[in-house]
Short mmCIF file of N, CA, C and O in Angstrom, two decimals:
data_model
loop_
_atom_site.label_atom_id
_atom_site.label_comp_id
_atom_site.label_asym_id
_atom_site.label_seq_id
_atom_site.Cartn_x
_atom_site.Cartn_y
_atom_site.Cartn_z
N UNK A 1 17.70 -7.90 16.52
CA UNK A 1 16.18 -7.93 16.07
C UNK A 1 15.81 -8.38 14.74
O UNK A 1 16.69 -8.47 13.88
N UNK A 2 14.61 -8.50 14.64
CA UNK A 2 13.94 -9.24 13.15
C UNK A 2 12.54 -8.51 13.29
O UNK A 2 11.96 -8.37 13.90
N UNK A 3 12.50 -8.06 11.99
CA UNK A 3 11.14 -7.06 11.41
C UNK A 3 10.38 -8.22 11.70
O UNK A 3 10.27 -9.27 10.90
N UNK A 4 9.26 -8.01 12.31
CA UNK A 4 7.79 -8.75 12.43
C UNK A 4 6.58 -8.42 11.81
O UNK A 4 5.78 -9.18 11.10
N UNK A 5 6.45 -6.94 11.34
CA UNK A 5 5.52 -6.29 11.13
C UNK A 5 5.58 -5.07 10.54
O UNK A 5 6.32 -4.44 11.01
N UNK A 6 4.76 -4.55 9.49
CA UNK A 6 4.45 -3.34 9.01
C UNK A 6 3.22 -3.13 9.09
O UNK A 6 2.49 -3.67 8.54
N UNK A 7 2.53 -1.95 9.88
CA UNK A 7 1.43 -1.91 10.09
C UNK A 7 0.65 -0.50 9.45
O UNK A 7 1.57 0.65 10.07
N UNK A 8 -0.33 -0.29 8.93
CA UNK A 8 -0.84 1.03 8.30
C UNK A 8 -2.04 1.34 8.99
O UNK A 8 -2.97 0.47 9.40
N UNK A 9 -1.85 2.47 9.45
CA UNK A 9 -3.07 3.22 10.04
C UNK A 9 -4.00 3.46 8.93
O UNK A 9 -3.90 3.82 7.64
N UNK A 10 -5.68 3.28 9.19
CA UNK A 10 -6.53 3.54 8.17
C UNK A 10 -7.87 3.60 8.72
O UNK A 10 -7.85 3.05 10.03
N UNK A 11 -8.78 3.84 7.47
CA UNK A 11 -10.42 3.99 8.50
C UNK A 11 -11.11 2.61 8.51
O UNK A 11 -12.12 2.35 9.20
N UNK A 12 -10.94 1.43 7.38
CA UNK A 12 -11.23 0.22 7.40
C UNK A 12 -10.45 -0.60 6.95
O UNK A 12 -10.17 -1.25 6.15
N UNK A 13 -10.02 -1.27 8.04
CA UNK A 13 -8.65 -2.58 8.06
C UNK A 13 -9.05 -3.65 7.01
O UNK A 13 -8.12 -3.88 6.15
N UNK A 14 -10.47 -4.07 7.18
CA UNK A 14 -10.57 -5.50 6.33
C UNK A 14 -10.45 -4.70 4.73
O UNK A 14 -10.14 -5.51 4.00
N UNK A 15 -11.31 -3.54 4.70
CA UNK A 15 -11.20 -3.00 3.14
C UNK A 15 -9.69 -2.87 2.70
O UNK A 15 -9.27 -3.24 1.48
N UNK A 16 -8.98 -2.55 3.63
CA UNK A 16 -7.69 -1.93 3.21
C UNK A 16 -6.82 -3.57 2.62
O UNK A 16 -6.32 -4.02 1.71
N UNK A 17 -7.28 -4.24 3.69
CA UNK A 17 -6.30 -5.98 3.89
C UNK A 17 -6.77 -6.47 2.43
O UNK A 17 -5.82 -7.39 1.89
N UNK A 18 -8.09 -6.18 2.23
CA UNK A 18 -8.84 -6.99 0.61
C UNK A 18 -8.14 -6.41 -0.29
O UNK A 18 -7.81 -7.18 -1.34
N UNK A 19 -7.78 -5.37 -0.49
CA UNK A 19 -6.80 -4.59 -1.35
C UNK A 19 -5.58 -4.90 -1.50
O UNK A 19 -5.19 -5.40 -2.65
N UNK A 20 -4.95 -5.08 -0.39
CA UNK A 20 -3.48 -5.78 -0.53
C UNK A 20 -3.37 -6.84 -1.07
O UNK A 20 -2.71 -7.49 -1.26
N UNK A 21 -4.33 -7.53 -0.41
CA UNK A 21 -4.37 -9.23 -0.69
C UNK A 21 -4.59 -9.63 -2.37
O UNK A 21 -3.98 -10.06 -2.81
N UNK A 22 -5.39 -8.71 -2.78
CA UNK A 22 -5.66 -9.09 -4.22
C UNK A 22 -4.49 -8.69 -5.25
O UNK A 22 -3.89 -9.18 -6.06
N UNK A 23 -3.83 -7.30 -4.58
CA UNK A 23 -2.70 -6.58 -5.20
C UNK A 23 -1.51 -7.80 -5.10
O UNK A 23 -0.73 -7.97 -5.73
N UNK A 24 -1.05 -8.42 -3.92
CA UNK A 24 -0.38 -9.16 -3.73
C UNK A 24 -0.03 -10.67 -3.73
O UNK A 24 0.76 -11.32 -3.92
N UNK A 25 -1.51 -11.01 -3.43
CA UNK A 25 -1.64 -12.44 -3.32
C UNK A 25 -1.55 -13.07 -1.74
O UNK A 25 -1.50 -14.16 -1.44
N UNK A 26 -0.82 -12.05 -1.07
CA UNK A 26 -0.80 -12.82 0.53
C UNK A 26 -2.06 -13.08 1.29
O UNK A 26 -3.13 -12.67 0.65
N UNK A 27 -1.68 -14.35 1.93
CA UNK A 27 -2.95 -14.63 2.50
C UNK A 27 -3.22 -13.92 3.88
O UNK A 27 -2.75 -13.37 4.73
N UNK A 28 -4.65 -14.05 3.98
CA UNK A 28 -5.35 -13.17 5.31
C UNK A 28 -4.85 -13.89 6.59
O UNK A 28 -5.10 -15.04 6.91
N UNK A 29 -4.67 -13.06 7.35
CA UNK A 29 -4.70 -13.74 9.10
C UNK A 29 -5.71 -14.24 9.59
O UNK A 29 -6.84 -13.24 9.29
N UNK A 30 -6.02 -15.12 10.11
CA UNK A 30 -7.09 -15.97 10.30
C UNK A 30 -7.95 -14.83 11.35
O UNK A 30 -9.14 -14.93 11.55
N UNK A 31 -7.61 -14.16 12.09
CA UNK A 31 -7.84 -13.49 13.04
C UNK A 31 -8.34 -11.97 13.15
O UNK A 31 -8.21 -11.27 13.45
N UNK A 32 -8.07 -11.49 11.69
CA UNK A 32 -8.59 -10.44 11.06
C UNK A 32 -9.81 -9.74 11.63
O UNK A 32 -10.66 -10.68 11.71
N UNK A 33 -10.16 -8.56 11.80
CA UNK A 33 -11.08 -8.02 11.97
C UNK A 33 -11.32 -6.53 11.76
O UNK A 33 -10.70 -6.30 11.20
N UNK A 34 -12.40 -6.24 12.03
CA UNK A 34 -12.93 -5.06 11.81
C UNK A 34 -12.18 -3.78 12.64
O UNK A 34 -11.80 -2.56 11.54
N UNK A 35 -11.20 -4.05 13.66
CA UNK A 35 -10.33 -3.24 14.14
C UNK A 35 -8.91 -3.38 13.79
O UNK A 35 -8.02 -2.41 13.69
N UNK A 36 -8.94 -4.60 13.59
CA UNK A 36 -7.23 -4.86 12.74
C UNK A 36 -7.14 -6.11 11.93
O UNK A 36 -7.73 -7.13 12.57
N UNK A 37 -6.69 -5.73 11.00
CA UNK A 37 -6.58 -6.74 10.06
C UNK A 37 -5.21 -7.03 9.39
O UNK A 37 -4.72 -6.17 9.61
N UNK A 38 -4.81 -8.26 8.79
CA UNK A 38 -3.35 -8.47 8.57
C UNK A 38 -3.25 -9.60 7.51
O UNK A 38 -3.93 -10.10 7.19
N UNK A 39 -2.08 -9.18 6.81
CA UNK A 39 -1.69 -10.40 5.57
C UNK A 39 -0.49 -10.90 6.50
O UNK A 39 0.36 -10.30 6.94
N UNK A 40 -0.16 -12.09 5.91
CA UNK A 40 0.99 -12.86 6.28
C UNK A 40 1.92 -12.98 4.95
O UNK A 40 1.32 -14.02 3.80
N UNK A 41 3.13 -12.75 5.12
CA UNK A 41 4.36 -13.42 3.99
C UNK A 41 4.70 -14.80 4.57
O UNK A 41 4.81 -15.14 5.45
N UNK A 42 5.15 -15.63 3.48
CA UNK A 42 5.98 -17.01 3.61
C UNK A 42 6.67 -16.59 4.92
O UNK A 42 7.15 -17.69 5.47
N UNK A 43 7.71 -15.67 4.75
CA UNK A 43 8.81 -15.38 5.79
C UNK A 43 8.55 -15.25 7.04
O UNK A 43 9.20 -14.71 7.82
N UNK A 44 7.17 -14.63 7.12
CA UNK A 44 6.77 -14.79 8.82
C UNK A 44 6.37 -12.99 8.69
O UNK A 44 5.47 -12.69 9.80
N UNK A 45 6.76 -12.58 7.99
CA UNK A 45 6.69 -10.86 7.93
C UNK A 45 4.98 -10.82 8.18
O UNK A 45 4.50 -11.03 7.04
N UNK A 46 4.39 -9.60 8.21
CA UNK A 46 3.12 -9.52 8.59
C UNK A 46 2.63 -8.05 8.03
O UNK A 46 3.44 -7.13 8.70
N UNK A 47 1.91 -7.82 7.43
CA UNK A 47 1.21 -6.27 6.74
C UNK A 47 0.06 -6.05 7.43
O UNK A 47 -1.09 -6.91 7.28
N UNK A 48 0.04 -5.24 8.28
CA UNK A 48 -0.91 -4.95 9.11
C UNK A 48 -1.72 -3.92 8.87
O UNK A 48 -1.29 -2.83 8.18
N UNK A 49 -3.10 -3.77 9.23
CA UNK A 49 -3.72 -2.39 9.19
C UNK A 49 -4.78 -2.34 10.39
O UNK A 49 -5.53 -3.25 10.57
N UNK A 50 -4.33 -1.36 10.76
CA UNK A 50 -5.19 -0.82 12.22
C UNK A 50 -6.36 0.55 11.92
O UNK A 50 -6.05 1.26 11.15
N UNK A 51 -7.34 0.05 12.37
CA UNK A 51 -8.48 1.19 12.34
C UNK A 51 -7.98 2.38 13.46
O UNK A 51 -7.58 2.48 14.12
N UNK A 52 -8.32 3.71 13.17
CA UNK A 52 -7.96 4.82 13.44
C UNK A 52 -9.05 5.66 13.50
O UNK A 52 -9.53 5.77 12.12
N UNK A 53 -9.96 6.47 14.39
CA UNK A 53 -10.66 7.29 14.21
C UNK A 53 -10.17 8.27 13.44
O UNK A 53 -9.13 8.93 14.07
N UNK A 54 -11.03 9.23 12.72
CA UNK A 54 -10.71 10.14 12.01
C UNK A 54 -9.32 10.13 11.10
O UNK A 54 -8.55 11.18 11.38
N UNK A 55 -9.09 9.18 10.62
CA UNK A 55 -8.07 8.85 9.85
C UNK A 55 -7.75 10.02 8.63
O UNK A 55 -8.81 10.19 8.01
N UNK A 56 -6.66 10.87 8.75
CA UNK A 56 -6.43 11.42 7.66
C UNK A 56 -5.30 11.07 6.56
O UNK A 56 -4.37 10.97 7.10
N UNK A 57 -5.85 10.64 5.55
CA UNK A 57 -4.66 10.33 4.20
C UNK A 57 -3.74 11.30 4.01
O UNK A 57 -3.90 12.47 4.06
N UNK A 58 -2.53 10.50 3.91
CA UNK A 58 -1.24 11.62 3.48
C UNK A 58 -1.82 12.04 2.06
O UNK A 58 -2.51 11.79 1.54
N UNK A 59 -1.10 13.15 1.78
CA UNK A 59 -1.32 14.27 0.78
C UNK A 59 -0.05 14.15 -0.11
O UNK A 59 0.19 15.46 -0.26
N UNK A 60 0.75 12.98 -0.34
CA UNK A 60 1.54 13.12 -1.14
C UNK A 60 1.29 13.83 -2.60
O UNK A 60 0.30 13.69 -3.32
N UNK A 61 2.48 14.52 -3.50
CA UNK A 61 3.41 14.84 -2.62
C UNK A 61 3.49 16.30 -1.62
O UNK A 61 4.34 16.47 -1.06
N UNK A 62 2.33 16.45 -1.56
CA UNK A 62 2.22 17.80 -0.69
C UNK A 62 2.56 17.31 0.70
O UNK A 62 1.99 16.17 1.33
N UNK A 63 3.50 18.15 1.65
CA UNK A 63 3.20 17.30 3.20
C UNK A 63 2.48 17.71 3.98
O UNK A 63 2.75 17.88 4.99
N UNK A 64 1.35 18.44 3.61
CA UNK A 64 0.52 18.86 4.86
C UNK A 64 0.29 18.12 5.35
O UNK A 64 -0.27 18.04 6.76
N UNK A 65 -0.31 17.06 5.07
CA UNK A 65 -0.17 15.76 5.87
C UNK A 65 0.92 14.95 5.31
O UNK A 65 0.43 14.03 3.85
N UNK A 66 1.85 14.41 5.95
CA UNK A 66 2.80 13.47 5.19
C UNK A 66 2.42 12.48 4.77
O UNK A 66 1.88 11.76 6.12
N UNK A 67 3.57 11.83 4.08
CA UNK A 67 3.26 10.37 3.95
C UNK A 67 3.77 9.25 4.80
O UNK A 67 3.54 7.94 5.03
N UNK A 68 4.49 9.82 5.93
CA UNK A 68 4.37 8.69 7.08
C UNK A 68 5.51 7.51 6.45
O UNK A 68 6.68 7.25 7.27
N UNK A 69 5.19 6.95 5.74
CA UNK A 69 6.01 5.71 5.06
C UNK A 69 5.43 5.54 3.64
O UNK A 69 4.34 5.96 3.18
N UNK A 70 6.25 4.47 2.91
CA UNK A 70 5.69 4.02 1.90
C UNK A 70 6.44 2.74 1.55
O UNK A 70 7.16 2.26 2.19
N UNK A 71 5.31 2.05 0.70
CA UNK A 71 5.91 0.61 0.92
C UNK A 71 6.50 0.59 -1.14
O UNK A 71 5.70 1.28 -1.96
N UNK A 72 7.32 -0.09 -1.24
CA UNK A 72 7.75 -0.55 -2.56
C UNK A 72 7.51 -1.96 -2.82
O UNK A 72 8.04 -2.72 -2.38
N UNK A 73 6.75 -2.25 -4.46
CA UNK A 73 6.81 -3.50 -4.67
C UNK A 73 7.28 -3.62 -6.55
O UNK A 73 7.22 -2.69 -6.91
N UNK A 74 8.14 -4.46 -6.48
CA UNK A 74 8.81 -4.98 -7.56
C UNK A 74 7.87 -5.75 -8.48
O UNK A 74 6.81 -6.47 -8.13
N UNK A 75 7.71 -5.18 -9.79
CA UNK A 75 6.98 -5.72 -10.49
C UNK A 75 7.88 -5.85 -12.03
O UNK A 75 8.78 -5.14 -12.50
N UNK A 76 7.27 -6.80 -12.82
CA UNK A 76 7.77 -6.93 -14.45
C UNK A 76 7.56 -6.15 -15.18
O UNK A 76 8.25 -5.80 -16.12
N UNK A 77 5.86 -6.02 -15.18
CA UNK A 77 5.59 -4.50 -16.25
C UNK A 77 4.70 -3.74 -15.62
O UNK A 77 3.84 -3.85 -15.07
N UNK A 78 5.46 -2.35 -15.55
CA UNK A 78 4.88 -1.04 -15.21
C UNK A 78 3.55 -0.75 -15.38
O UNK A 78 2.46 -0.60 -14.56
N UNK A 79 3.16 -1.00 -16.64
CA UNK A 79 1.78 -0.78 -17.08
C UNK A 79 0.97 -1.70 -16.61
O UNK A 79 -0.52 -1.11 -16.36
N UNK A 80 1.01 -2.75 -16.85
CA UNK A 80 0.40 -3.73 -16.17
C UNK A 80 -0.08 -3.96 -15.15
O UNK A 80 -1.24 -4.09 -14.47
N UNK A 81 0.97 -3.65 -14.28
CA UNK A 81 0.73 -3.39 -13.04
C UNK A 81 -0.04 -2.38 -12.42
O UNK A 81 -0.97 -2.48 -11.42
N UNK A 82 0.02 -1.02 -12.81
CA UNK A 82 -0.71 0.06 -12.87
C UNK A 82 -1.86 -0.21 -13.39
O UNK A 82 -2.99 0.11 -12.45
N UNK A 83 -2.14 -0.91 -14.39
CA UNK A 83 -3.46 -0.80 -14.66
C UNK A 83 -4.38 -1.73 -13.81
O UNK A 83 -5.56 -1.57 -13.38
N UNK A 84 -3.91 -3.11 -13.01
CA UNK A 84 -4.58 -3.86 -12.35
C UNK A 84 -4.73 -3.27 -10.89
O UNK A 84 -5.80 -3.49 -10.44
N UNK A 85 -3.62 -2.32 -10.68
CA UNK A 85 -3.81 -1.84 -9.50
C UNK A 85 -5.27 -0.74 -9.18
O UNK A 85 -5.59 -0.37 -8.38
N UNK A 86 -5.07 -0.13 -10.61
CA UNK A 86 -5.94 1.20 -10.39
C UNK A 86 -7.37 0.45 -10.49
O UNK A 86 -8.39 0.89 -10.15
N UNK A 87 -7.36 -0.85 -11.24
CA UNK A 87 -8.90 -1.39 -11.34
C UNK A 87 -9.34 -2.23 -9.78
O UNK A 87 -10.47 -2.08 -9.70
N UNK A 88 -8.17 -2.23 -9.08
CA UNK A 88 -8.41 -2.91 -7.65
C UNK A 88 -8.94 -1.64 -6.98
O UNK A 88 -9.49 -1.97 -5.91
N UNK A 89 -8.75 -0.69 -7.04
CA UNK A 89 -8.98 0.71 -6.44
C UNK A 89 -8.29 1.71 -6.02
O UNK A 89 -8.35 2.63 -5.23
N UNK A 90 -6.59 1.42 -6.21
CA UNK A 90 -5.42 2.35 -6.26
C UNK A 90 -5.87 3.75 -6.91
O UNK A 90 -6.62 3.83 -8.11
N UNK A 91 -5.21 4.75 -6.56
CA UNK A 91 -5.30 5.87 -7.22
C UNK A 91 -4.06 6.27 -7.85
O UNK A 91 -2.94 5.46 -7.27
N UNK A 92 -4.01 7.33 -8.71
CA UNK A 92 -2.77 7.70 -9.35
C UNK A 92 -2.49 9.25 -9.05
O UNK A 92 -3.27 9.89 -9.85
N UNK A 93 -1.38 9.63 -8.18
CA UNK A 93 -1.28 10.85 -8.23
C UNK A 93 -1.01 11.55 -9.44
O UNK A 93 -0.36 11.11 -10.18
N UNK A 94 -1.01 12.80 -9.78
CA UNK A 94 -0.64 13.58 -10.84
C UNK A 94 0.83 13.64 -10.93
O UNK A 94 1.73 13.22 -11.97
N UNK A 95 1.76 13.86 -9.86
CA UNK A 95 3.33 14.05 -9.60
C UNK A 95 3.54 12.50 -9.68
O UNK A 95 3.49 11.79 -8.89
N UNK A 96 4.32 12.32 -10.59
CA UNK A 96 5.07 11.49 -11.08
C UNK A 96 6.60 11.47 -11.35
O UNK A 96 6.98 11.90 -12.43
N UNK A 97 7.47 11.58 -10.38
CA UNK A 97 8.72 11.92 -10.32
C UNK A 97 9.79 11.29 -11.65
O UNK A 97 10.61 11.67 -11.95
N UNK A 98 9.50 10.04 -11.90
CA UNK A 98 10.17 9.21 -12.57
C UNK A 98 9.75 8.03 -13.21
O UNK A 98 9.85 6.86 -13.24
N UNK A 99 8.57 7.88 -13.84
CA UNK A 99 7.52 7.48 -14.17
C UNK A 99 8.02 6.32 -15.47
O UNK A 99 7.20 5.32 -15.59
N UNK A 100 9.25 6.27 -15.99
CA UNK A 100 9.46 5.54 -16.69
C UNK A 100 10.17 4.29 -15.85
O UNK A 100 10.42 2.77 -16.50
N UNK A 101 10.48 4.52 -14.45
CA UNK A 101 11.30 3.56 -13.56
C UNK A 101 10.23 3.02 -12.64
O UNK A 101 10.45 2.09 -12.12
N UNK A 102 9.44 3.78 -12.02
CA UNK A 102 8.70 3.58 -11.05
C UNK A 102 7.16 4.26 -11.23
O UNK A 102 7.49 5.48 -11.76
N UNK A 103 6.29 4.14 -10.75
CA UNK A 103 5.03 4.69 -10.43
C UNK A 103 4.64 4.81 -9.01
O UNK A 103 4.87 4.14 -8.50
N UNK A 104 4.19 5.89 -8.47
CA UNK A 104 3.63 6.33 -7.36
C UNK A 104 2.31 6.30 -7.51
O UNK A 104 1.55 6.81 -8.18
N UNK A 105 1.75 5.37 -6.72
CA UNK A 105 0.30 5.10 -6.63
C UNK A 105 -0.29 5.49 -4.97
O UNK A 105 0.66 5.59 -4.24
N UNK A 106 -1.81 5.20 -5.07
CA UNK A 106 -1.89 5.67 -3.45
C UNK A 106 -3.32 4.42 -3.18
O UNK A 106 -3.95 3.86 -4.18
N UNK A 107 -2.87 3.77 -1.91
CA UNK A 107 -3.92 2.78 -1.75
C UNK A 107 -5.35 3.24 -1.56
O UNK A 107 -5.35 4.48 -1.77
N UNK A 108 -6.45 2.44 -1.39
CA UNK A 108 -7.55 3.20 -0.96
C UNK A 108 -7.83 3.67 0.14
O UNK A 108 -8.74 4.82 0.28
N UNK A 109 -6.83 3.74 1.22
CA UNK A 109 -6.86 4.70 2.46
C UNK A 109 -5.97 5.89 2.18
O UNK A 109 -5.84 6.67 3.15
N UNK A 110 -5.28 6.05 0.92
CA UNK A 110 -4.44 7.18 0.58
C UNK A 110 -3.04 7.35 0.90
O UNK A 110 -2.22 8.15 0.51
N UNK A 111 -2.66 5.97 1.35
CA UNK A 111 -1.33 5.88 1.40
C UNK A 111 -0.46 5.64 0.52
O UNK A 111 -1.02 4.81 -0.62
N UNK A 112 0.82 6.42 0.27
CA UNK A 112 1.53 5.90 -1.40
C UNK A 112 2.22 4.80 -1.21
O UNK A 112 2.61 4.45 -0.24
N UNK A 113 2.36 4.37 -2.07
CA UNK A 113 3.03 3.08 -2.91
C UNK A 113 3.99 3.53 -4.15
O UNK A 113 3.12 3.71 -4.88
N UNK A 114 4.89 2.42 -4.31
CA UNK A 114 5.48 2.77 -5.56
C UNK A 114 5.40 0.93 -6.25
O UNK A 114 5.87 0.14 -5.24
N UNK A 115 5.06 0.79 -7.16
CA UNK A 115 5.53 -0.20 -8.15
C UNK A 115 6.97 -0.03 -8.78
O UNK A 115 7.10 1.00 -9.39
N UNK A 116 8.00 -0.77 -8.79
CA UNK A 116 9.22 -0.35 -9.54
C UNK A 116 9.46 -1.37 -10.50
O UNK A 116 9.42 -2.60 -9.95
N UNK A 117 10.01 -1.41 -11.57
CA UNK A 117 10.59 -2.21 -12.74
C UNK A 117 11.41 -3.07 -12.05
O UNK A 117 12.39 -2.33 -11.48
N UNK A 118 11.46 -4.27 -12.10
CA UNK A 118 12.50 -5.25 -11.83
C UNK A 118 12.09 -6.24 -10.87
O UNK A 118 13.11 -7.30 -10.41
#
């Protein structure tokens, strides 16, 4: 088996794809639309975003709506990456379990993700 895609549920696939495109520099898939949008990696992996009616964003660290999954991104400078991602529309939860080694942020649809030094 070969991993081909990771897909996130969200209320607005094109908006969430735009956030991750700006954050990662990945290329948008040419067939992206309002119901399903995707970004493609050089290795063939696809990061997808699918529209879900009445999407309930995760409430990390509260598990009343669990995170379901999260993405980790390696960065050279935590402070710089955090500032850039917040400018792009990310959120930063108050709970930060190990802020000197990684930062937990949320994308515009509420999915938690981490930026990790390294």
